[in-house]
Short mmCIF file of C-alpha atoms in Angstrom, two decimals:
data_model
loop_
_atom_site.label_atom_id
_atom_site.label_comp_id
_atom_site.label_asym_id
_atom_site.label_seq_id
_atom_site.Cartn_x
_atom_site.Cartn_y
_atom_site.Cartn_z
CA LYS A 138 -20.13 -24.36 205.13
CA ALA A 139 -23.02 -23.43 202.93
CA ASP A 140 -21.24 -24.70 199.81
CA GLU A 141 -20.73 -28.13 201.32
CA LEU A 142 -24.41 -28.37 202.25
CA LEU A 143 -25.47 -27.25 198.79
CA LYS A 144 -23.12 -29.72 197.11
CA ARG A 145 -24.37 -32.60 199.30
CA ALA A 146 -27.94 -31.71 198.44
CA LEU A 147 -26.95 -31.50 194.77
CA LYS A 148 -25.46 -35.02 194.91
CA ARG A 149 -28.74 -36.32 196.37
CA ALA A 150 -30.72 -34.53 193.68
CA MET A 151 -28.48 -36.01 191.01
CA ALA A 152 -28.77 -39.49 192.48
CA SER A 153 -32.55 -39.23 192.50
CA GLY A 154 -32.74 -37.65 189.03
CA ASP A 155 -34.48 -34.52 190.37
CA LEU A 156 -33.57 -32.08 187.60
CA PRO A 157 -35.45 -29.05 188.95
CA MET A 158 -33.68 -29.42 192.30
CA GLN A 159 -30.34 -29.82 190.52
CA ALA A 160 -30.93 -26.57 188.65
CA LEU A 161 -32.11 -24.72 191.75
CA LEU A 162 -29.17 -25.88 193.84
CA GLY A 163 -26.80 -25.07 190.99
CA SER A 164 -28.19 -21.55 190.83
CA ASN A 165 -27.64 -21.23 194.58
CA LEU A 166 -24.08 -22.47 194.14
CA ALA A 167 -23.65 -19.81 191.44
CA MET A 168 -24.46 -17.03 193.91
CA SER A 169 -22.32 -18.66 196.58
CA SER A 170 -19.38 -18.84 194.16
CA TYR A 171 -19.84 -15.19 193.25
CA LEU A 172 -19.84 -14.20 196.91
CA ARG A 173 -16.54 -16.08 197.32
CA ASN A 174 -15.05 -14.08 194.41
CA GLN A 175 -15.10 -17.09 192.10
CA SER A 176 -16.64 -15.28 189.14
CA GLU A 177 -16.02 -17.84 186.39
CA GLU A 178 -17.23 -20.68 188.60
CA ALA A 179 -20.30 -18.60 189.42
CA TRP A 180 -21.01 -18.01 185.75
CA ASP A 181 -20.58 -21.73 184.99
CA TRP A 182 -23.00 -22.78 187.75
CA ALA A 183 -25.55 -20.21 186.58
CA ASP A 184 -25.17 -21.26 182.96
CA ARG A 185 -25.52 -24.97 183.81
CA SER A 186 -28.62 -24.28 185.89
CA VAL A 187 -30.29 -22.42 183.05
CA ALA A 188 -29.30 -25.18 180.61
CA ILE A 189 -31.02 -27.77 182.82
CA TRP A 190 -34.14 -25.59 182.94
CA LYS A 191 -34.13 -25.03 179.17
CA LYS A 192 -33.99 -28.76 178.41
CA ASN A 193 -36.46 -29.84 181.10
CA GLN A 194 -38.94 -26.99 181.57
CA ARG A 195 -41.96 -29.26 181.85
CA GLN A 196 -40.51 -30.91 184.97
CA PHE A 197 -40.24 -27.60 186.85
CA SER A 198 -43.00 -26.18 188.99
CA PRO A 199 -43.46 -22.47 188.30
CA GLU A 200 -41.81 -21.62 191.65
CA GLN A 201 -38.80 -23.82 190.89
CA ALA A 202 -38.41 -22.32 187.43
CA VAL A 203 -38.71 -18.74 188.66
CA GLU A 204 -36.26 -19.24 191.54
CA THR A 205 -33.73 -20.97 189.30
CA LEU A 206 -33.94 -18.28 186.65
CA LEU A 207 -33.77 -15.45 189.19
CA ASN A 208 -30.76 -16.86 190.99
CA ALA A 209 -28.92 -17.57 187.76
CA ALA A 210 -29.79 -14.22 186.15
CA ARG A 211 -28.87 -12.17 189.19
CA THR A 212 -25.52 -13.96 189.43
CA MET A 213 -24.87 -13.44 185.72
CA SER A 214 -25.64 -9.74 186.04
CA TYR A 215 -23.13 -9.39 188.87
CA VAL A 216 -20.38 -11.38 187.14
CA ARG A 217 -20.66 -9.78 183.70
CA MET A 218 -22.46 -6.51 184.17
CA ALA A 219 -22.27 -5.43 180.55
CA ASP A 220 -23.57 -8.75 179.22
CA PRO A 221 -27.33 -8.49 178.63
CA GLN A 222 -27.80 -12.29 178.67
CA HIS A 223 -29.14 -12.15 182.20
CA ARG A 224 -32.10 -10.04 181.05
CA VAL A 225 -33.62 -12.88 179.01
CA TYR A 226 -33.81 -15.02 182.13
CA LEU A 227 -35.15 -12.20 184.31
CA GLU A 228 -37.87 -11.48 181.77
CA GLU A 229 -38.82 -15.16 181.63
CA ALA A 230 -38.87 -15.40 185.42
CA VAL A 231 -41.20 -12.41 185.65
CA ARG A 232 -43.38 -13.74 182.85
CA LEU A 233 -43.73 -17.09 184.62
CA SER A 234 -44.36 -15.49 188.00
CA VAL A 235 -47.17 -13.39 186.57
CA ALA A 236 -48.67 -16.19 184.47
CA HIS A 237 -48.62 -18.55 187.45
CA ARG A 238 -49.36 -16.00 190.15
CA ASP A 239 -51.14 -18.59 192.29
CA GLN A 240 -48.18 -21.01 192.13
CA VAL A 241 -45.31 -18.59 192.77
CA PHE A 242 -44.76 -17.06 196.19
CA PRO A 243 -45.37 -13.30 196.22
CA VAL A 244 -41.89 -12.74 197.66
CA THR A 245 -40.38 -14.58 194.69
CA ARG A 246 -42.45 -12.51 192.26
CA ALA A 247 -41.37 -9.31 194.03
CA LEU A 248 -37.71 -10.31 193.78
CA GLY A 249 -38.09 -10.90 190.06
CA LEU A 250 -39.93 -7.66 189.46
CA SER A 251 -37.30 -5.70 191.38
CA ALA A 252 -34.41 -7.42 189.65
CA LEU A 253 -35.88 -6.78 186.20
CA ALA A 254 -36.70 -3.16 187.04
CA ASN A 255 -33.13 -2.65 188.25
CA SER A 256 -31.76 -4.26 185.11
CA TYR A 257 -33.89 -2.03 182.87
CA HIS A 258 -32.94 1.20 184.59
CA ALA A 259 -29.31 0.46 185.45
CA PHE A 260 -28.16 -1.16 182.22
CA ASP A 261 -30.34 0.35 179.49
CA PHE A 262 -31.94 3.44 181.01
CA ARG A 263 -35.38 1.96 180.25
CA TYR A 264 -37.10 3.88 183.02
CA ALA A 265 -40.61 3.73 181.58
CA GLU A 266 -40.43 -0.07 181.49
CA ALA A 267 -38.93 -0.27 184.97
CA TYR A 268 -41.61 1.93 186.51
CA PRO A 269 -44.62 -0.46 186.57
CA LEU A 270 -42.41 -3.36 187.60
CA ILE A 271 -41.05 -1.60 190.65
CA GLN A 272 -44.50 -0.32 191.58
CA GLU A 273 -45.83 -3.89 191.65
CA ALA A 274 -42.83 -5.04 193.69
CA ILE A 275 -43.53 -2.25 196.19
CA SER A 276 -47.16 -3.35 196.50
CA ILE A 277 -46.11 -6.91 197.23
CA ASN A 278 -43.43 -5.84 199.71
CA ARG A 279 -45.79 -3.47 201.52
CA ALA A 280 -48.23 -6.32 202.11
CA ASP A 281 -45.65 -8.31 204.10
CA PRO A 282 -44.28 -6.70 207.30
CA LEU A 283 -41.26 -9.02 207.11
CA ARG A 284 -40.24 -7.45 203.79
CA GLN A 285 -39.19 -4.04 205.13
CA ARG A 286 -35.66 -4.20 203.74
CA ALA A 287 -36.96 -5.27 200.33
CA LEU A 288 -39.54 -2.48 200.52
CA ALA A 289 -36.79 0.04 201.23
CA ASP A 290 -34.75 -1.25 198.27
CA SER A 291 -37.80 -1.07 196.01
CA LEU A 292 -38.60 2.46 197.15
CA LEU A 293 -35.02 3.50 196.39
CA THR A 294 -35.37 2.08 192.89
CA LEU A 295 -38.70 3.85 192.46
CA GLY A 296 -37.06 7.09 193.56
CA ILE A 297 -34.37 6.74 190.91
CA VAL A 298 -36.76 5.70 188.16
CA ALA A 299 -39.31 8.43 188.98
CA ARG A 300 -36.59 11.09 188.98
CA TYR A 301 -35.40 10.05 185.52
CA LEU A 302 -39.00 10.07 184.30
CA GLY A 303 -39.31 13.68 185.45
CA ARG A 304 -41.50 12.87 188.44
CA ALA A 305 -39.50 14.68 191.09
CA ASP A 306 -42.35 14.82 193.63
CA GLU A 307 -42.91 11.08 193.40
CA SER A 308 -39.18 10.46 193.67
CA GLU A 309 -38.96 12.59 196.79
CA LYS A 310 -41.98 10.88 198.33
CA ALA A 311 -40.45 7.45 197.72
CA MET A 312 -37.22 8.55 199.40
CA GLU A 313 -39.11 9.88 202.44
CA GLU A 314 -41.32 6.86 203.03
#
């Protein structure tokens, strides 16, 4: 089971004092718990992961920080959709991924950009703010032929955002690509 593997890895990270790995594994356990319909457990794992990051930010590489924040924030947004707390972590993940562009994998940056764009448009109807984020995610996803599913998801988001911004032609084009 994935959970058992994650928990074994977490025990090793705890034994070695590797706080970034503890936070990253905890954020993975958060998503795993959510997928097993264990919403409160998922929230707790996500919250603990973010707490480790908050107290020990200097120990995290930019990639570790961004992945931890993304995993935790995405889980939080699924568990408590109306709770905007996840947005703070998505915004920080995107900020870090842009500031440390050379130290964060493009795929990780694209995930963050897409997640934040979706949060802006789906929760707050902030289409103008979502628009440049999803455009950048599309550029990253287009550059990698293995990212076709992510590209399709990003194009769908662009279609929605463009339509609400009154750009019907662009919306239609995104849906036809």
